Amino acid sequence: MLETLLGSKLRAKVLGWLFSHPDERYFVRQLTALVKEDSTNVSRELARLEKTGILVSTTEGRQKYYQANRQSPLFSELHGLILKTVGVADVIKKALEPRMADIKLAFVFGSVARRAEDRLSDIDLLVAGNISFGEVVDLVSTAEEALGRELNPVVYSLAEFNERVSENHYFIRDILSGDKIFVVGDENELEALVGKRLAKGTQTDIT
């Protein structure tokens, strides 16, 4: 999806990494290793993106560093799009695929969903279904490596999730009232579990 929108696989990978880590800066060799592409092509792409204003660069000694430009009028839109696709949600969804049939609902919440994360932010993930915490941790380890971020999963069986909702537990209440990026399921799935009144906040799904 992102490749089609941005015009090339390389551009999608470069922007995907930089906009997933908007407060980090990288020189060409670092980014080349991360996106696993030819360094000459990466260097050319970075230069093109800097000219558009999407990226900014700083030079220290003989090293030039690139990072996402938070002042660009396109930053918010690109950041949101990348979080929903290669940046976070799609990567986590692929990691969970081996047990997808056992997962009823999964979404990112917290600072990443609010687009208020910084370079130290973990990715908070709620998972509800017939799967254990340990199994989720094992599955998302590949996503952590791909994203360069630690994932902080909260895992409930469906019975436990419904019980917390029925109790109006403060933690679940806060999550449900906040922003979400859906990984498995969507707003309708959430409403079916908890009711429309509780399934509020800003929701985004990647399907």
CSV table of C-alpha atoms in Angstrom, one decimal:
chain,number,residue,atom,x,y,z
A,1,MET,CA,0.0,0.0,0.0
A,2,LEU,CA,2.6,2.5,1.1
A,3,GLU,CA,4.9,1.7,-1.9
A,4,THR,CA,2.0,2.5,-4.3
A,5,LEU,CA,1.2,5.8,-2.6
A,6,LEU,CA,4.8,6.9,-2.4
A,7,GLY,CA,5.9,5.7,-5.8
A,8,SER,CA,8.7,3.3,-4.9
A,9,LYS,CA,9.7,0.5,-2.4
A,10,LEU,CA,12.9,2.4,-1.4
A,11,ARG,CA,11.1,5.6,-0.6
A,12,ALA,CA,8.5,3.7,1.4
A,13,LYS,CA,11.3,2.0,3.4
A,14,VAL,CA,13.3,5.2,4.0
A,15,LEU,CA,10.3,7.3,5.0
A,16,GLY,CA,8.9,4.3,7.0
A,17,TRP,CA,12.0,4.2,9.2
A,18,LEU,CA,12.5,7.9,9.6
A,19,PHE,CA,8.9,8.7,10.3
A,20,SER,CA,8.7,5.8,12.8
A,21,HIS,CA,11.6,7.4,14.6
A,22,PRO,CA,11.0,11.1,14.0
A,23,ASP,CA,13.2,12.3,16.9
A,24,GLU,CA,16.2,10.2,15.7
A,25,ARG,CA,18.7,11.2,13.0
A,26,TYR,CA,20.7,8.8,10.8
A,27,PHE,CA,23.7,9.0,8.4
A,28,VAL,CA,23.5,7.2,5.1
A,29,ARG,CA,25.4,4.1,6.2
A,30,GLN,CA,23.2,3.6,9.3
A,31,LEU,CA,20.0,3.9,7.3
A,32,THR,CA,21.4,1.7,4.5
A,33,ALA,CA,21.9,-1.1,7.1
A,34,LEU,CA,18.5,-0.6,8.6
A,35,VAL,CA,16.5,-0.6,5.3
A,36,LYS,CA,18.8,-3.2,3.7
A,37,GLU,CA,19.2,-1.3,0.4
A,38,ASP,CA,22.1,-0.1,-1.7
A,39,SER,CA,23.9,2.9,-0.1
A,40,THR,CA,24.1,4.9,-3.4
A,41,ASN,CA,20.4,4.6,-3.9
A,42,VAL,CA,19.6,5.5,-0.3
A,43,SER,CA,21.9,8.5,-0.5
A,44,ARG,CA,20.1,9.8,-3.7
A,45,GLU,CA,16.7,9.2,-2.2
A,46,LEU,CA,17.6,11.1,1.0
A,47,ALA,CA,18.8,14.0,-1.1
A,48,ARG,CA,15.6,14.1,-3.1
A,49,LEU,CA,13.4,13.9,0.0
A,50,GLU,CA,15.4,16.7,1.7
A,51,LYS,CA,14.8,19.0,-1.3
A,52,THR,CA,11.1,18.5,-0.9
A,53,GLY,CA,11.3,19.6,2.7
A,54,ILE,CA,10.0,16.3,4.1
A,55,LEU,CA,13.4,15.6,5.6
A,56,VAL,CA,16.0,17.9,7.2
A,57,SER,CA,19.7,17.3,7.6
A,58,THR,CA,22.5,18.4,9.9
A,59,THR,CA,26.2,18.1,9.3
A,60,GLU,CA,28.8,17.3,12.0
A,61,GLY,CA,32.4,17.0,10.9
A,62,ARG,CA,32.3,14.9,7.7
A,63,GLN,CA,29.0,13.2,8.6
A,64,LYS,CA,25.6,14.3,7.3
A,65,TYR,CA,22.6,13.2,9.3
A,66,TYR,CA,19.0,13.0,8.1
A,67,GLN,CA,15.7,13.0,10.0
A,68,ALA,CA,12.0,13.6,9.6
A,69,ASN,CA,11.1,17.3,9.4
A,70,ARG,CA,8.5,18.0,12.1
A,71,GLN,CA,8.0,21.5,10.6
A,72,SER,CA,6.9,20.2,7.2
A,73,PRO,CA,3.2,20.8,6.5
A,74,LEU,CA,3.1,17.1,5.4
A,75,PHE,CA,4.6,15.8,8.7
A,76,SER,CA,1.4,15.0,10.5
A,77,GLU,CA,-0.2,13.2,7.5
A,78,LEU,CA,2.9,11.2,6.6
A,79,HIS,CA,3.5,10.3,10.3
A,80,GLY,CA,0.0,9.1,10.7
A,81,LEU,CA,0.0,7.1,7.4
A,82,ILE,CA,3.3,5.4,8.3
A,83,LEU,CA,2.2,4.5,11.8
A,84,LYS,CA,-0.8,2.8,10.3
A,85,THR,CA,1.2,0.9,7.7
A,86,VAL,CA,4.9,0.0,7.6
A,87,GLY,CA,5.6,2.1,10.7
A,88,VAL,CA,3.7,0.2,13.4
A,89,ALA,CA,0.4,-1.5,12.8
A,90,ASP,CA,1.2,-3.5,9.7
A,91,VAL,CA,4.5,-4.8,11.2
A,92,ILE,CA,2.7,-5.9,14.3
A,93,LYS,CA,-0.1,-7.5,12.3
A,94,LYS,CA,2.4,-9.6,10.3
A,95,ALA,CA,4.1,-10.7,13.6
A,96,LEU,CA,0.8,-11.8,15.0
A,97,GLU,CA,-0.3,-13.7,11.8
A,98,PRO,CA,0.6,-17.2,13.0
A,99,ARG,CA,-2.0,-16.9,15.8
A,100,MET,CA,-4.4,-14.5,14.1
A,101,ALA,CA,-7.3,-17.0,14.4
A,102,ASP,CA,-7.0,-16.9,18.2
A,103,ILE,CA,-7.0,-13.1,18.4
A,104,LYS,CA,-10.3,-11.3,18.5
A,105,LEU,CA,-9.0,-7.8,18.9
A,106,ALA,CA,-5.6,-6.0,19.0
A,107,PHE,CA,-4.8,-2.3,18.9
A,108,VAL,CA,-2.0,0.2,19.7
A,109,PHE,CA,-2.8,2.7,22.4
A,110,GLY,CA,-1.0,5.3,24.4
A,111,SER,CA,1.5,7.9,23.1
A,112,VAL,CA,2.1,6.2,19.7
A,113,ALA,CA,-1.6,6.1,19.0
A,114,ARG,CA,-1.9,9.8,20.0
A,115,ARG,CA,1.2,10.6,17.8
A,116,ALA,CA,2.8,12.1,20.8
A,117,GLU,CA,5.7,9.6,21.2
A,118,ASP,CA,9.3,10.4,21.5
A,119,ARG,CA,12.4,8.3,20.9
A,120,LEU,CA,12.2,6.6,24.2
A,121,SER,CA,8.5,5.6,23.9
A,122,ASP,CA,7.5,2.0,24.0
A,123,ILE,CA,4.6,0.8,21.8
A,124,ASP,CA,1.6,-0.1,24.0
A,125,LEU,CA,-0.4,-3.0,22.5
A,126,LEU,CA,-3.7,-4.5,23.8
A,127,VAL,CA,-4.5,-8.0,22.7
A,128,ALA,CA,-7.7,-9.8,23.5
A,129,GLY,CA,-8.3,-13.5,22.6
A,130,ASN,CA,-7.4,-17.1,23.2
A,131,ILE,CA,-3.6,-16.4,23.6
A,132,SER,CA,-1.3,-16.0,26.5
A,133,PHE,CA,1.0,-13.1,27.4
A,134,GLY,CA,4.1,-15.2,26.8
A,135,GLU,CA,2.9,-16.2,23.4
A,136,VAL,CA,2.3,-12.6,22.4
A,137,VAL,CA,5.7,-11.6,23.7
A,138,ASP,CA,7.3,-14.3,21.6
A,139,LEU,CA,5.4,-13.3,18.5
A,140,VAL,CA,6.0,-9.6,18.7
A,141,SER,CA,9.8,-9.9,19.2
A,142,THR,CA,10.2,-9.8,15.4
A,143,ALA,CA,8.2,-6.6,15.3
A,144,GLU,CA,10.4,-5.1,17.9
A,145,GLU,CA,13.4,-5.9,15.9
A,146,ALA,CA,11.9,-4.5,12.7
A,147,LEU,CA,10.6,-1.3,14.4
A,148,GLY,CA,13.6,-0.7,16.6
A,149,ARG,CA,11.1,-0.2,19.5
A,150,GLU,CA,10.1,-2.1,22.5
A,151,LEU,CA,6.5,-3.4,22.6
A,152,ASN,CA,4.6,-3.4,25.8
A,153,PRO,CA,1.7,-5.9,25.4
A,154,VAL,CA,-1.3,-6.1,27.6
A,155,VAL,CA,-3.1,-9.4,27.0
A,156,TYR,CA,-6.5,-10.5,28.1
A,157,SER,CA,-8.7,-13.5,27.4
A,158,LEU,CA,-12.1,-12.5,26.1
A,159,ALA,CA,-13.6,-13.4,29.5
A,160,GLU,CA,-11.1,-11.2,31.3
A,161,PHE,CA,-11.5,-8.3,28.9
A,162,ASN,CA,-15.3,-8.4,29.3
A,163,GLU,CA,-15.0,-8.7,33.1
A,164,ARG,CA,-12.7,-5.6,33.2
A,165,VAL,CA,-15.2,-3.7,31.0
A,166,SER,CA,-18.1,-4.7,33.2
A,167,GLU,CA,-16.2,-3.6,36.3
A,168,ASN,CA,-15.5,-0.2,34.6
A,169,HIS,CA,-11.8,-0.9,35.5
A,170,TYR,CA,-9.9,2.4,35.4
A,171,PHE,CA,-7.1,1.0,33.2
A,172,ILE,CA,-9.5,-0.4,30.5
A,173,ARG,CA,-11.7,2.7,30.8
A,174,ASP,CA,-8.7,5.0,30.1
A,175,ILE,CA,-7.6,2.8,27.1
A,176,LEU,CA,-11.0,2.7,25.6
A,177,SER,CA,-11.5,6.5,25.9
A,178,GLY,CA,-8.1,7.2,24.2
A,179,ASP,CA,-6.8,7.0,20.7
A,180,LYS,CA,-6.3,3.7,19.0
A,181,ILE,CA,-4.6,2.2,16.0
A,182,PHE,CA,-6.3,-1.1,15.2
A,183,VAL,CA,-4.1,-4.0,14.3
A,184,VAL,CA,-6.7,-6.9,14.5
A,185,GLY,CA,-10.4,-6.1,14.3
A,186,ASP,CA,-11.8,-2.6,14.1
A,187,GLU,CA,-14.2,-0.2,15.8
A,188,ASN,CA,-17.2,-2.4,15.0
A,189,GLU,CA,-15.5,-5.4,16.6
A,190,LEU,CA,-14.7,-3.3,19.7
A,191,GLU,CA,-18.3,-2.0,19.9
A,192,ALA,CA,-19.6,-5.6,19.6
A,193,LEU,CA,-17.4,-6.5,22.7
A,194,VAL,CA,-17.9,-3.5,24.9
A,195,GLY,CA,-20.8,-1.5,23.5
A,196,LYS,CA,-20.9,1.7,21.5
A,197,ARG,CA,-20.8,4.0,24.5
A,198,LEU,CA,-17.5,2.7,25.8
A,199,ALA,CA,-15.8,2.3,22.4
A,200,LYS,CA,-14.9,5.9,22.1
A,201,GLY,CA,-11.8,7.9,21.3
A,202,THR,CA,-10.1,8.2,17.9
A,203,GLN,CA,-9.9,4.9,16.1
A,204,THR,CA,-7.9,4.0,13.0
A,205,ASP,CA,-7.8,0.6,11.4
A,206,ILE,CA,-5.3,-0.6,8.7
A,207,THR,CA,-7.6,-2.8,6.7
